[in-house]
mmCIF file of C-alpha atoms in Angstrom:
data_model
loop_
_atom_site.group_PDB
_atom_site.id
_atom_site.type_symbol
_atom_site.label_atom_id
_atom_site.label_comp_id
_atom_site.label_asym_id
_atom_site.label_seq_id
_atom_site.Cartn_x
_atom_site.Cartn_y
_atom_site.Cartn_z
ATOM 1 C CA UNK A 11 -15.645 -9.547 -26.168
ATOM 2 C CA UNK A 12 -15.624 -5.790 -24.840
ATOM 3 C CA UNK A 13 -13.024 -3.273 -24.717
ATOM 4 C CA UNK A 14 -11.563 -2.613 -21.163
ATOM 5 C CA UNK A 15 -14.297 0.624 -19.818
ATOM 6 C CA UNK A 16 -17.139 -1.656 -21.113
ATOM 7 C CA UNK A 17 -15.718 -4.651 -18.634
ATOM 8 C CA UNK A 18 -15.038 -2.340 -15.971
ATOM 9 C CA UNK A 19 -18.657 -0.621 -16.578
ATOM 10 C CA UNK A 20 -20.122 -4.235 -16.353
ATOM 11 C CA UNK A 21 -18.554 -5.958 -13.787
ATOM 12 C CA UNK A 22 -18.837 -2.935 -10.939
ATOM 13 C CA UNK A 23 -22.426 -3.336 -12.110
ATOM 14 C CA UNK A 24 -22.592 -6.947 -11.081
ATOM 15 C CA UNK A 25 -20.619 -6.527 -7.875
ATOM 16 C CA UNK A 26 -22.579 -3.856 -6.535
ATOM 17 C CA UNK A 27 -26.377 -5.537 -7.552
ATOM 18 C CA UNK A 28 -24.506 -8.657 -5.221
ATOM 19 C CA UNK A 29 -23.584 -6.135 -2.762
ATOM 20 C CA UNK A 30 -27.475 -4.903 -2.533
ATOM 21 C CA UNK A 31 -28.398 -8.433 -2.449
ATOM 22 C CA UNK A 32 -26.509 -9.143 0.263
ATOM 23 C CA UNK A 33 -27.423 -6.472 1.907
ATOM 24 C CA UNK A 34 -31.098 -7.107 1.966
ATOM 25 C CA UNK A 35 -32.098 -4.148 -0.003
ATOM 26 C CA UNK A 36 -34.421 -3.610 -3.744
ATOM 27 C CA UNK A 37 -32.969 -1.295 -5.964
ATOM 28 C CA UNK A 38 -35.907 0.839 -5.003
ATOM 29 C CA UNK A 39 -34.925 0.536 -1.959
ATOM 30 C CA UNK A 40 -31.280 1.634 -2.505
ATOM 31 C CA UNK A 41 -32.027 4.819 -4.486
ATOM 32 C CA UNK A 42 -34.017 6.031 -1.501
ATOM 33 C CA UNK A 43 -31.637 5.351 0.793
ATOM 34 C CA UNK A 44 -29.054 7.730 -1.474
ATOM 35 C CA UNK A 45 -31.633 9.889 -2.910
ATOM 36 C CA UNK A 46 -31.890 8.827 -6.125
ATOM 37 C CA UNK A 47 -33.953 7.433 -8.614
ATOM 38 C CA UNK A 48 -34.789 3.681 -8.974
ATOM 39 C CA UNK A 49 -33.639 3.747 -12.991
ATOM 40 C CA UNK A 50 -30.836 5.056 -11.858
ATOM 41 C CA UNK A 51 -29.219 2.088 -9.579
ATOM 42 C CA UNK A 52 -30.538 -0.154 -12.393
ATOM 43 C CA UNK A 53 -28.535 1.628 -15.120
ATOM 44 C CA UNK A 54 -25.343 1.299 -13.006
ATOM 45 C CA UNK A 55 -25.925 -2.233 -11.772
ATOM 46 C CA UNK A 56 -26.569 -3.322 -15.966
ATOM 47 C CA UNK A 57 -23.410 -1.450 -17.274
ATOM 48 C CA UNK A 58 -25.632 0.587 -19.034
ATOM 49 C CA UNK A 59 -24.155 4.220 -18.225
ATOM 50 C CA UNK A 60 -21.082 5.301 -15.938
ATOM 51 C CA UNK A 61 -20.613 5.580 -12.827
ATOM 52 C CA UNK A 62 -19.135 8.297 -10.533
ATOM 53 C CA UNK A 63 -16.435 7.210 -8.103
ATOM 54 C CA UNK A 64 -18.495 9.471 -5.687
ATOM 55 C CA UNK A 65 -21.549 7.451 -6.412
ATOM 56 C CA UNK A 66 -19.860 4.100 -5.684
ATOM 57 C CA UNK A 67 -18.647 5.556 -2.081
ATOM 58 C CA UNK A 68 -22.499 6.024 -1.610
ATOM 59 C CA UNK A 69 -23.780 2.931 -2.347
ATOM 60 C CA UNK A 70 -21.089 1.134 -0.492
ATOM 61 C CA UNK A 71 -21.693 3.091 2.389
ATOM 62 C CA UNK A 72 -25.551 2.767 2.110
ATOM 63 C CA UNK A 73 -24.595 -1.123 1.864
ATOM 64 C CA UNK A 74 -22.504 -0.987 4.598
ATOM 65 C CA UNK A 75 -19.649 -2.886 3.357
ATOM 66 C CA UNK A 76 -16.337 -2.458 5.291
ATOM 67 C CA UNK A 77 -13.767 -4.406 3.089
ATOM 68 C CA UNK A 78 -11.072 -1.759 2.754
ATOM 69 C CA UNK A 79 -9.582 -3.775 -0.054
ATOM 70 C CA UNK A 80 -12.862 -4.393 -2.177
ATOM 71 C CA UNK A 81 -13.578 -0.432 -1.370
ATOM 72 C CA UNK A 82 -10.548 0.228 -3.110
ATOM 73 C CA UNK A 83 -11.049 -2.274 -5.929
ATOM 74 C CA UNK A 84 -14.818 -1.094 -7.171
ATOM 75 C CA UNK A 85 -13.251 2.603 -6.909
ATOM 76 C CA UNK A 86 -10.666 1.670 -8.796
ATOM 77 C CA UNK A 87 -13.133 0.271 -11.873
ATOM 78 C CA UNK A 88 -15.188 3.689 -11.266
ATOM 79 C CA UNK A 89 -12.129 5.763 -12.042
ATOM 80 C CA UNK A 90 -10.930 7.010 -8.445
ATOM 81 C CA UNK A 91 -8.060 9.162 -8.411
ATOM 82 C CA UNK A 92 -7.925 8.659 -4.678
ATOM 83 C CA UNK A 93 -6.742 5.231 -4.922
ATOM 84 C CA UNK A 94 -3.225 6.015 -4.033
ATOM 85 C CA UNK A 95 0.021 6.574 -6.097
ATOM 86 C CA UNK A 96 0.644 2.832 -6.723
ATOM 87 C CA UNK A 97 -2.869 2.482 -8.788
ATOM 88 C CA UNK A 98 -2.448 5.501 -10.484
ATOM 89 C CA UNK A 99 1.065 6.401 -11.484
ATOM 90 C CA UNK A 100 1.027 5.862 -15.197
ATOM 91 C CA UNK A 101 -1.416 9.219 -15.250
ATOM 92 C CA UNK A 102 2.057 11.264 -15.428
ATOM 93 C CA UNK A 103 2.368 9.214 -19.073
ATOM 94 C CA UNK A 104 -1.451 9.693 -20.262
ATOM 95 C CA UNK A 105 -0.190 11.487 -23.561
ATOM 96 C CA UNK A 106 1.708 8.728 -24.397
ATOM 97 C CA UNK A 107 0.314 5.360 -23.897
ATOM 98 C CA UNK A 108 -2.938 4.377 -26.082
ATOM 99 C CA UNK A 109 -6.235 4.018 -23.545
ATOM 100 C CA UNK A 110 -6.257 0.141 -24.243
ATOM 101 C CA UNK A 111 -3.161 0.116 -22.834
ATOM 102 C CA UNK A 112 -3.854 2.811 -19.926
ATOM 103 C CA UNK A 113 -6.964 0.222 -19.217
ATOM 104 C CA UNK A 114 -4.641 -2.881 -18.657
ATOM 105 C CA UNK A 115 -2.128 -1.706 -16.288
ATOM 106 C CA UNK A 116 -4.687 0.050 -14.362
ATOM 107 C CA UNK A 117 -6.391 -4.019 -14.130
ATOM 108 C CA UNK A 118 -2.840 -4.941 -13.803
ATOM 109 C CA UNK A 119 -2.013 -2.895 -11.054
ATOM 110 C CA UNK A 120 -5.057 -4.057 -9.300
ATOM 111 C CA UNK A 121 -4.760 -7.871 -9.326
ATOM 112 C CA UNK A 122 -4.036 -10.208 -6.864
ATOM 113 C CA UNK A 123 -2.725 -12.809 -9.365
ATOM 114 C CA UNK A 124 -1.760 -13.167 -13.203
ATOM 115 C CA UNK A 125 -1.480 -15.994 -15.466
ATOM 116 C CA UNK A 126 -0.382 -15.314 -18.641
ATOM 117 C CA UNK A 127 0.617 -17.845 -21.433
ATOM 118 C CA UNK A 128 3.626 -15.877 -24.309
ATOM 119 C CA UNK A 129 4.306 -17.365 -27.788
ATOM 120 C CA UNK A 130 6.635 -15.175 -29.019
ATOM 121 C CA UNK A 131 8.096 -12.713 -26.287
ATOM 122 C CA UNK A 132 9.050 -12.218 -22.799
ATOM 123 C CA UNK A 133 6.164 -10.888 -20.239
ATOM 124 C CA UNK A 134 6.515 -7.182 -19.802
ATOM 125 C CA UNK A 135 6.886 -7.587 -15.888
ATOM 126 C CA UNK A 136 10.228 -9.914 -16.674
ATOM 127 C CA UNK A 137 11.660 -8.129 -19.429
ATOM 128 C CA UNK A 138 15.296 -5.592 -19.265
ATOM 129 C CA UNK A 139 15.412 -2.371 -19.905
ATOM 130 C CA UNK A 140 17.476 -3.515 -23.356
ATOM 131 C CA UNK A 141 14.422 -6.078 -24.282
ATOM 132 C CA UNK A 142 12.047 -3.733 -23.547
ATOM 133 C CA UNK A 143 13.377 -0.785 -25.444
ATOM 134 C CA UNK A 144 14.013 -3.341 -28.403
ATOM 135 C CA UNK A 145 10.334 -4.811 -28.402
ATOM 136 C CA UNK A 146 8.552 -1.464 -28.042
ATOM 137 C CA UNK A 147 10.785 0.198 -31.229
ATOM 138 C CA UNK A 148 9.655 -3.158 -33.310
ATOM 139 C CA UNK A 149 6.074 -2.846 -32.505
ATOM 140 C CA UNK A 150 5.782 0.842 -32.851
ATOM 141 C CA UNK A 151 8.202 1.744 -35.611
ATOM 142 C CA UNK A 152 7.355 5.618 -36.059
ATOM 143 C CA UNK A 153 8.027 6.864 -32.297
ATOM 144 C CA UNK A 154 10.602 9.129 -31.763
ATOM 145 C CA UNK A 155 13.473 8.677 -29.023
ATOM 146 C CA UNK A 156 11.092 10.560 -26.638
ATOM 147 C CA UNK A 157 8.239 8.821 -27.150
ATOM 148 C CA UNK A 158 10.198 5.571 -26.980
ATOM 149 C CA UNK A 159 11.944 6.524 -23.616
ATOM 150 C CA UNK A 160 8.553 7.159 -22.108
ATOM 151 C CA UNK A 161 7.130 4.002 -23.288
ATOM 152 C CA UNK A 162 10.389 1.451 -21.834
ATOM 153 C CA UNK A 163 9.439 3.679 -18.489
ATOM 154 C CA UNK A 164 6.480 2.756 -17.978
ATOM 155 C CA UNK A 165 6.892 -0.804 -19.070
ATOM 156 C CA UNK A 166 9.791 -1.001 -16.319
ATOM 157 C CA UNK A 167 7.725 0.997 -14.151
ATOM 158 C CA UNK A 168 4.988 -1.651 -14.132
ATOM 159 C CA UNK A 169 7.478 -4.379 -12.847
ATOM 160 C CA UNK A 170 7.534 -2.533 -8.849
ATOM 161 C CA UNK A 171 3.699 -4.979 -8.961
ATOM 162 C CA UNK A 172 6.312 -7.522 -8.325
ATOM 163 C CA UNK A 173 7.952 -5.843 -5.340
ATOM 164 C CA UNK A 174 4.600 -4.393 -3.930
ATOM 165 C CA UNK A 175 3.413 -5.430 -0.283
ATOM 166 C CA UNK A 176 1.674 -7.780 -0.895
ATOM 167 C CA UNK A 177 2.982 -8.443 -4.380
ATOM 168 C CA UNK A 178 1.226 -9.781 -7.704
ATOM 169 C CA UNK A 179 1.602 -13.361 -8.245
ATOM 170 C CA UNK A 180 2.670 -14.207 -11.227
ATOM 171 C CA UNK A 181 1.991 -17.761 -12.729
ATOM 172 C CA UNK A 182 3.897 -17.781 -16.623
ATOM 173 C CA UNK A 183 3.934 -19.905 -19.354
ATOM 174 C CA UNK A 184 6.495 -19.185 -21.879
ATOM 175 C CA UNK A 185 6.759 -21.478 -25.524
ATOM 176 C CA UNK A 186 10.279 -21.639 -26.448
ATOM 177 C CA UNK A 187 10.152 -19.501 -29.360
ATOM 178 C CA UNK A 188 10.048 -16.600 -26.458
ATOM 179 C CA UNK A 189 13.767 -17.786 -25.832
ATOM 180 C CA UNK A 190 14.707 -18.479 -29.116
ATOM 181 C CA UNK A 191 13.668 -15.352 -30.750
ATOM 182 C CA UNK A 192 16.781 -13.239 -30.971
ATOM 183 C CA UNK A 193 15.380 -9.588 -29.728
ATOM 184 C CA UNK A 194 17.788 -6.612 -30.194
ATOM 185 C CA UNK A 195 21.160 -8.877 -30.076
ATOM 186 C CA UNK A 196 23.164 -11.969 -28.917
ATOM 187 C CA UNK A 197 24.473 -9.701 -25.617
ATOM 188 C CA UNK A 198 20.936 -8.318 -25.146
ATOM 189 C CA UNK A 199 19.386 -11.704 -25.236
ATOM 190 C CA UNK A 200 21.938 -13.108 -22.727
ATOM 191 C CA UNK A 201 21.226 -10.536 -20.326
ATOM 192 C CA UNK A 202 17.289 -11.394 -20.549
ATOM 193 C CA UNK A 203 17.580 -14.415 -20.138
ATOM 194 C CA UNK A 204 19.012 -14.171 -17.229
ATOM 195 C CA UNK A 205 16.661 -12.043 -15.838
ATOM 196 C CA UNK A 206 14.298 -14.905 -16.384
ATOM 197 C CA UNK A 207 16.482 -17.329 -13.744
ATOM 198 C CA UNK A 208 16.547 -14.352 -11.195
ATOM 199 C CA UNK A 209 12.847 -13.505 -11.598
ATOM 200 C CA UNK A 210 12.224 -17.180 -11.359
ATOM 201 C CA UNK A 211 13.745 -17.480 -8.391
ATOM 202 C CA UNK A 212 11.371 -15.089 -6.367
ATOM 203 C CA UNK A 213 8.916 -16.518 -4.412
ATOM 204 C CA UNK A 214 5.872 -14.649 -6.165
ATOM 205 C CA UNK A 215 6.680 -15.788 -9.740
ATOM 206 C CA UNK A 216 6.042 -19.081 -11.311
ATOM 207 C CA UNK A 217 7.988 -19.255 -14.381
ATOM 208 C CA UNK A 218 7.335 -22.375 -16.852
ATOM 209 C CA UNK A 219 9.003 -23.309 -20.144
ATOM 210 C CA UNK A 220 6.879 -25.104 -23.461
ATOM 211 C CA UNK A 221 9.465 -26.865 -24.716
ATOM 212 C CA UNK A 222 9.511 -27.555 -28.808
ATOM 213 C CA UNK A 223 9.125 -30.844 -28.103
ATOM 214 C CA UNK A 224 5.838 -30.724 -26.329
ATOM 215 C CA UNK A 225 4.334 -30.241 -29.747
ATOM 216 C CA UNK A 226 1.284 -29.002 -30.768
ATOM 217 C CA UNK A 227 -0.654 -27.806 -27.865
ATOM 218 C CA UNK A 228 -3.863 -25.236 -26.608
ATOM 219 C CA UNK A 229 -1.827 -22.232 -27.020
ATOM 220 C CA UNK A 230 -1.268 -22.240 -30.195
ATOM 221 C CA UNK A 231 -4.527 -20.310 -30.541
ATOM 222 C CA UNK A 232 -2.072 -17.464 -29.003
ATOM 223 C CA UNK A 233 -1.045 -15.561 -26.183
ATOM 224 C CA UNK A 234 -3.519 -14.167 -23.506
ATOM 225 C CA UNK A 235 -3.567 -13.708 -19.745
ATOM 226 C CA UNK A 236 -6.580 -13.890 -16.915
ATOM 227 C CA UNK A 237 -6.207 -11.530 -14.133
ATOM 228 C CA UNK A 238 -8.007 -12.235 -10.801
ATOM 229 C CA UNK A 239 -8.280 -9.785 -8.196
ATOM 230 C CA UNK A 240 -8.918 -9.764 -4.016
ATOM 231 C CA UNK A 241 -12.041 -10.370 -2.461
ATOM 232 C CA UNK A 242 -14.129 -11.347 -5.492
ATOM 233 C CA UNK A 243 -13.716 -13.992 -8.245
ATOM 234 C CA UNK A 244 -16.714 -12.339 -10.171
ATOM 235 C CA UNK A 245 -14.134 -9.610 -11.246
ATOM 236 C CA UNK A 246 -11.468 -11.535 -13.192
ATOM 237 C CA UNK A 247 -10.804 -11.038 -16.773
ATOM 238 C CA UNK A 248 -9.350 -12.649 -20.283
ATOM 239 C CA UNK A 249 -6.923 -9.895 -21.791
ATOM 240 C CA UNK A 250 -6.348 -10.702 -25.778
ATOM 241 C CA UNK A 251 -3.560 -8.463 -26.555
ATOM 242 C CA UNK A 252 -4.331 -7.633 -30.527
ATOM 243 C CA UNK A 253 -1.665 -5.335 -32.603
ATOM 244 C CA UNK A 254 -3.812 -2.021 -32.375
ATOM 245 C CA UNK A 255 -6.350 -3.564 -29.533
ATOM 246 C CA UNK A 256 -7.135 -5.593 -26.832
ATOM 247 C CA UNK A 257 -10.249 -7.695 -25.985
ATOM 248 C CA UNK A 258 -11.539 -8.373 -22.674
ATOM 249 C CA UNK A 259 -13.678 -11.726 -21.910
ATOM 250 C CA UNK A 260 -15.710 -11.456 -19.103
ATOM 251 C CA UNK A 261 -18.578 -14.550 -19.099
ATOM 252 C CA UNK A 262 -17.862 -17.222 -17.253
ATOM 253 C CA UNK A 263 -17.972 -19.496 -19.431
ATOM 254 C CA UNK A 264 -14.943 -18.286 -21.276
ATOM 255 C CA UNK A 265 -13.028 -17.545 -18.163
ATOM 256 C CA UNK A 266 -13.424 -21.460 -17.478
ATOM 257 C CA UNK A 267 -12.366 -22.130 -20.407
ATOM 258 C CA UNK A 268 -8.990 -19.991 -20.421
ATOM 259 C CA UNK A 269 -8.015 -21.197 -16.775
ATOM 260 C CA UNK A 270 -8.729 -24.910 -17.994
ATOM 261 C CA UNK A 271 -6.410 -24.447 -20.684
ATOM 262 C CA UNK A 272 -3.709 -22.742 -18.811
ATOM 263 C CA UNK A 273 -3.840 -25.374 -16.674
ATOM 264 C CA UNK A 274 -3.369 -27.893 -19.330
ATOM 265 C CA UNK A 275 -0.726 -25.398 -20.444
ATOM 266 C CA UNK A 276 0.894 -25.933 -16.675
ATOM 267 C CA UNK A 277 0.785 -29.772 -16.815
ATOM 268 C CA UNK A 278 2.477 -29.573 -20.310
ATOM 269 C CA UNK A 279 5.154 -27.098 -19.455
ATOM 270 C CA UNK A 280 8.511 -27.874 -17.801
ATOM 271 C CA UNK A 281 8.391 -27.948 -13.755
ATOM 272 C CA UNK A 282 9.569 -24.839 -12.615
ATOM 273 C CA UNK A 283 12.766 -26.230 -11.458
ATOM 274 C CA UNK A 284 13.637 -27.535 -15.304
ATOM 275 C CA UNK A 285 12.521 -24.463 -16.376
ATOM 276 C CA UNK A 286 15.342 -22.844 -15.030
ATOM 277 C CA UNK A 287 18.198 -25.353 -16.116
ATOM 278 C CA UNK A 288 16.479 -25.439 -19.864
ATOM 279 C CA UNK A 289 16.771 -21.206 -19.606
ATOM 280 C CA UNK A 290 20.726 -21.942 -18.872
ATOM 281 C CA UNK A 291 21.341 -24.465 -21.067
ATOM 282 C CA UNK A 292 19.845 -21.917 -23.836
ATOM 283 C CA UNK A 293 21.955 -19.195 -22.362
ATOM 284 C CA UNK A 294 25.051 -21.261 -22.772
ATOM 285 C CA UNK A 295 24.373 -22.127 -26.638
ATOM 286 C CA UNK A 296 22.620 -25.703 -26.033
#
């Protein structure tokens, strides 16, 4: 378990030793090539020191890769500023929002697709303005009405990954309790959950309900989500969202195991269809 820079660090370090590889070339060979020294490409490729975005643009140009999209993605984990407004927007709130956070939309804002499993509230990208402002004032109790409005922004602001071209896909996993849990008000809670059956309804979002009855089941270890991103599988990522924290898993072996068990999650779950009639039977006091 790393924080978010260390992941980042390490897996641009991976993709760009495959990159070499591919390309035929020894990491002697591609510190010539970009005037370097040897040590250097093998610090970068281990995760053992930083990056410059600059640096990246060299060695995928001296690699000759072409892939716009994967360009933009290993830029991204270097820190580019140049990686246009949509990957970069919550800079304007940088005073605000902790760098653990900071670290998982910018991963967020990135990713092709994001499974998440919630125990006990709505996903950020689904929740109203009312939910939101009511979650974020329960979890950070001392913020003052400024502090709070900037906070709701941004977590409304991270919903346009839903209407981007193309957009995120979103694959949820909700346990009951997330519906159940009465969050700032009867009138409040209606209106979420009704945001639920419209954001259900879209194309990009797979919404599933745990029911109570399903009993005891994987996720009761608690909530986490796996990102995956374009062009590369050896990029995707475990987010553990902790109270002051977040952990990131990056082996393999325990990114198999969190896709196996949101899978087993998925089989569990109400079908997306029942999902929706269970959300309005809640709605309507059942």
């Amino acid at each position: 378990m790393q924080n978010g820079p260390a992941v980042r660090r390490r897996k641009l370090g991976a993709e760009l030793r495959t990159l070499r590889t591919d390309a035929g070339l020894t990491s002697g060979e591609a510190a010539r090539l970009v005037g370097w020294h040897q040590s250097k490409v093998s610090r970068i490729e281990t995760g053992a020191s930083g990056v410059k975005p600059a640096d990246v643009r060299l060695l995928l140009d001296a690699y000759e890769v072409r892939d716009g999209q994967l360009r933009e993605l290993l830029m991204m984990l270097a820190g580019s500023e140049d990686t246009g407004d949509r990957h970069r927007w919550w800079h304007a709130y940088r005073g605000v929002l902790p760098p653990t956070y900071r670290d998982f939309i910018s991963l967020e804002s990135q990713a092709s697709t994001m499974r998440t499993l919630e125990t006990t509230v709505v996903p950020g990208l689904l929740q109203t303005p009312e939910y939101a402002r009511a979650v974020t004032r329960a979890v950070v109790a001392d913020l003052d009405e400024e502090g709070l409005d900037a906070l709701v922004e941004v977590r409304l602001a991270r919903q346009d990954v839903l209407r981007a071209d193309p957009p995120l896909k979103l694959s949820a996993v909700l346990d009951e309790s997330v519906l159940r849990r009465e969050v700032g008000g009867p009138g409040v809670m209606a209106r979420q959950l009704e945001r639920l059956m419209e954001a259900a309804r879209l194309p990009q979002v797979r919404l599933q309900i745990l029911p109570f009855g399903a009993g005891a089941h994987v996720g009761l270890t608690g909530a986490f989500v796996i990102f995956s991103f374009p062009s590369t599988s050896d990029l995707d990522v475990v987010v553990l969202d902790q109270l002051t924290s977040s952990l990131y898993l990056e082996r393999k072996e325990d990114l198999m195991a969190y896709a196996e068990a949101f899978d087993t999650l998925r089989l569990h779950a109400l079908s997306p269809e029942d999902t929706l009639d269970y959300i309005a039977g809640i709605g309507d006091g059942a």
